[in-house]
Backbone as JSON, one array per atom type, in Angstrom:
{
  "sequence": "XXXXXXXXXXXXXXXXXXXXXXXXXXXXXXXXXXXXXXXXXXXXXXXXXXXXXXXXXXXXXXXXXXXXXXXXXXXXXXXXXXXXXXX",
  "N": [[0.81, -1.2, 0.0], [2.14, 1.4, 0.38], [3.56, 1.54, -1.72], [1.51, 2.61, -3.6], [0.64, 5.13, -2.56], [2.95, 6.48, -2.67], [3.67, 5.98, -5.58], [1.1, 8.26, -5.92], [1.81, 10.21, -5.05], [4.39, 10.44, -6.56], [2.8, 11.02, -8.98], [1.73, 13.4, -8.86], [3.65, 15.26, -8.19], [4.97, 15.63, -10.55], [3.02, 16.4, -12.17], [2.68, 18.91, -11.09], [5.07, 19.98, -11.15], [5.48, 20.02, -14.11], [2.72, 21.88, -14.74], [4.47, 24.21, -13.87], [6.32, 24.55, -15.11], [4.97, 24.99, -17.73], [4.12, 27.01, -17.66], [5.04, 28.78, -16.89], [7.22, 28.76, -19.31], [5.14, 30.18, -21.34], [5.19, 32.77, -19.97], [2.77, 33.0, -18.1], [1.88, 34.02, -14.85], [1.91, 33.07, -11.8], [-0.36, 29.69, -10.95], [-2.47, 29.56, -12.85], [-4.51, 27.04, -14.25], [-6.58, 27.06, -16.02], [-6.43, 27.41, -18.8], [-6.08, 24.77, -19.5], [-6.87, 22.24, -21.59], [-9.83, 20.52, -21.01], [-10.4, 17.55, -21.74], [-7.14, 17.35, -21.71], [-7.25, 16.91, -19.1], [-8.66, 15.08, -18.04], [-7.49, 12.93, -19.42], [-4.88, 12.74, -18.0], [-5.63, 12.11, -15.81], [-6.9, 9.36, -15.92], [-5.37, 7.9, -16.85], [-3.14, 6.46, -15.44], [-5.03, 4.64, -14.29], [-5.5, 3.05, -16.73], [-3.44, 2.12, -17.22], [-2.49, 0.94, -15.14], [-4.74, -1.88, -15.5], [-4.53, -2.54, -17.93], [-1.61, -3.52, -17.56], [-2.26, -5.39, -15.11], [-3.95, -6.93, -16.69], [-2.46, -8.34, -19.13], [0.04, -9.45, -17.23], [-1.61, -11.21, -15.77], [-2.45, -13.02, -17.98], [0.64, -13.46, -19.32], [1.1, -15.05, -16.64], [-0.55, -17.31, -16.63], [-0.03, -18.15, -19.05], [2.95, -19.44, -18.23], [2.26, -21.28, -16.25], [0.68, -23.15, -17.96], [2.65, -23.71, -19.51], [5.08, -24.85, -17.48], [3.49, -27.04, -16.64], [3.62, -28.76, -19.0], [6.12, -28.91, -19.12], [7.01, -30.13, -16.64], [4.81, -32.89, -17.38], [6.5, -33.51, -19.9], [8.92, -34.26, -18.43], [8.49, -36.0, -17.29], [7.58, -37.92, -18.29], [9.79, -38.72, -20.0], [11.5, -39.42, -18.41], [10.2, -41.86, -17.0], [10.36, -43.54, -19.36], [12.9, -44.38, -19.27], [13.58, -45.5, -16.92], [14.08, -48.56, -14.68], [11.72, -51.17, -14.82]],
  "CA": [[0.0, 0.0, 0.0], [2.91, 2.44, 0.36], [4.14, 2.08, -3.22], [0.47, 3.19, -4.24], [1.03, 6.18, -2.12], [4.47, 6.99, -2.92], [3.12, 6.74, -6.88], [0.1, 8.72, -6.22], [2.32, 11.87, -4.66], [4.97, 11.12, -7.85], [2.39, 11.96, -10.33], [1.05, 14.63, -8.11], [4.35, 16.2, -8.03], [5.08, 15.57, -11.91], [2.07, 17.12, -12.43], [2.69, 20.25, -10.5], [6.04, 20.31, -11.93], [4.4, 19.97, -15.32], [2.31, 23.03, -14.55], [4.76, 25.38, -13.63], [7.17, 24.91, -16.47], [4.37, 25.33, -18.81], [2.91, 28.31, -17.1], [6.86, 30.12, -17.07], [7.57, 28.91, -20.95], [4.42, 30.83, -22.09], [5.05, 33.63, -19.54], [1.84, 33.34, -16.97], [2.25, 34.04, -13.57], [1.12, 31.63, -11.13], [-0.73, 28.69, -11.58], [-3.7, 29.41, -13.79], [-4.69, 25.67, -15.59], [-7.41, 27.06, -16.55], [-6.16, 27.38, -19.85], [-5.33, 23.65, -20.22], [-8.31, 21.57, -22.23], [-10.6, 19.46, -20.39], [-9.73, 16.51, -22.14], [-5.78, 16.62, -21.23], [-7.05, 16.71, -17.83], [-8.99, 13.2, -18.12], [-6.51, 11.88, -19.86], [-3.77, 12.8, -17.24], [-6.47, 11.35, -14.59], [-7.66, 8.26, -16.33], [-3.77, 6.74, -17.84], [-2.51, 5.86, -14.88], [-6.05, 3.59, -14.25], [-5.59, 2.64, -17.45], [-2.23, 1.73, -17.65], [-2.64, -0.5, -14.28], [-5.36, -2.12, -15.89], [-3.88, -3.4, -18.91], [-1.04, -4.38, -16.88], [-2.76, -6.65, -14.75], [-4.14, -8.29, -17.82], [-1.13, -8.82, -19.29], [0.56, -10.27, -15.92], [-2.84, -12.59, -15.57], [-2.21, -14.04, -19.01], [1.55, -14.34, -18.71], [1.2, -16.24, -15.55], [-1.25, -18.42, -17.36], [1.19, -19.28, -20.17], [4.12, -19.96, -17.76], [2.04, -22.08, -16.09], [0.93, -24.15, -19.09], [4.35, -24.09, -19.68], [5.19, -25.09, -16.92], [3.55, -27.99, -16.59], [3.81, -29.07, -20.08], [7.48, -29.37, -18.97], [6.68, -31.35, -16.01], [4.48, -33.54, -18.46], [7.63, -34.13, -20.66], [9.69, -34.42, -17.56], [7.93, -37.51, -16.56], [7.66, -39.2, -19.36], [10.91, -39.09, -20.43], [12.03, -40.28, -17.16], [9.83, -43.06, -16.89], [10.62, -43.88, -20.71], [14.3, -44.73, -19.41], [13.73, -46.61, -15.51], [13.95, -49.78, -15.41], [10.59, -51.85, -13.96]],
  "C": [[0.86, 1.26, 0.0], [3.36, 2.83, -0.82], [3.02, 2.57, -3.85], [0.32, 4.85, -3.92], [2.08, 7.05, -2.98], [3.92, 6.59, -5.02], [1.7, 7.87, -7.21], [1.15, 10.37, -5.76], [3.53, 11.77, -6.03], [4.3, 12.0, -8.88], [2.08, 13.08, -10.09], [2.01, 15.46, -8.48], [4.55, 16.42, -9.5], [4.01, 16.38, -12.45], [1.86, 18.59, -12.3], [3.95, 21.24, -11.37], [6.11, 20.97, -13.08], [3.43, 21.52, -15.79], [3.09, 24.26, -14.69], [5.75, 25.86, -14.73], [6.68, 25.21, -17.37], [3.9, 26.55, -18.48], [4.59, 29.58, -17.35], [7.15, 29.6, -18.3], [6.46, 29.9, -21.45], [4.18, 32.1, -21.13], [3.74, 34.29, -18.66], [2.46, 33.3, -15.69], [1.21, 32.9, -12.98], [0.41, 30.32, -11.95], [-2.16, 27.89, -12.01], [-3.88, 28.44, -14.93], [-5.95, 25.93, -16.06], [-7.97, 27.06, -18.16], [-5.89, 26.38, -20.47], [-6.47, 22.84, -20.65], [-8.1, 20.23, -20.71], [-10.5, 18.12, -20.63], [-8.4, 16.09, -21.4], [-6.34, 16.28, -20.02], [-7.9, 15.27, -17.44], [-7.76, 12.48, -18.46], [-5.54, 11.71, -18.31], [-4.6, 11.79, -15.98], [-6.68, 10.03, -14.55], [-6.09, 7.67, -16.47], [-3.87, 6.23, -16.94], [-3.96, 4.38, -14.36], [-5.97, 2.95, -15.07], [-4.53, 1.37, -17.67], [-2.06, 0.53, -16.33], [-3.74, -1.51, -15.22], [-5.19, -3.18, -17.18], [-2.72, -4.1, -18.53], [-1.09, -5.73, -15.71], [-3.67, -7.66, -15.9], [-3.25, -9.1, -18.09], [-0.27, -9.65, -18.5], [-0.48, -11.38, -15.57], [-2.26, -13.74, -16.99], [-0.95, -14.24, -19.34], [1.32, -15.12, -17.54], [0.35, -17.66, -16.39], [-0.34, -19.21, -18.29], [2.35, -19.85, -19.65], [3.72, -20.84, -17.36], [1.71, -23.26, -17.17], [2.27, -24.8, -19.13], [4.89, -25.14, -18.68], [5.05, -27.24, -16.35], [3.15, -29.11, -17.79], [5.73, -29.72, -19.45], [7.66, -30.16, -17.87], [6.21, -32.94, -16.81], [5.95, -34.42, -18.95], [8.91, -34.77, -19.44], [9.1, -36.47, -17.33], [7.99, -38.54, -17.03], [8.83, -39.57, -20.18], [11.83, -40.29, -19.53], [11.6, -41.88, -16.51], [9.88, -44.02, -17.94], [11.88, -44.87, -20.06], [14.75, -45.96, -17.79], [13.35, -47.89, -15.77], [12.78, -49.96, -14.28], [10.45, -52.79, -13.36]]
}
């Protein structure tokens, strides 16, 4: 639960960061986003949901194929081995 933390204050700060360099390249004072579309600001909100999201897919269905794997190579394990003992 701490690394959810400790990424929820990175983006926070990235974000702020984000702000202020864009607000001093185009010469506003302070930190009026009022100027930044409604959209970016979903987006910026929604990725990181997103981006977990597809990563626990991804990590569900690798695990799935290692396992196959897995015991596909057990499988062959066995039968090789019992191919070669004597009875």
């Amino acid at each position: 639960r701490a690394w959810l933390a400790g990424c929820g204050a990175a983006v926070l700060l990235q974000l702020a960061h984000t702000a202020v360099c864009i607000a001093a390249a185009l010469g506003r004072d302070g930190l009026d986003l009022s100027w930044v579309p409604s959209g970016l600001w979903l987006a910026v909100v929604l990725w990181p949901a997103v981006a977990v999201a597809v990563g626990e897919v991804v990590k569900s269905h690798d695990a799935k194929i290692y396992r196959r794997f897995m015991s596909f190579l057990r499988l062959e394990f066995d039968t090789r081995l019992g191919m070669h003992s004597p009875r």
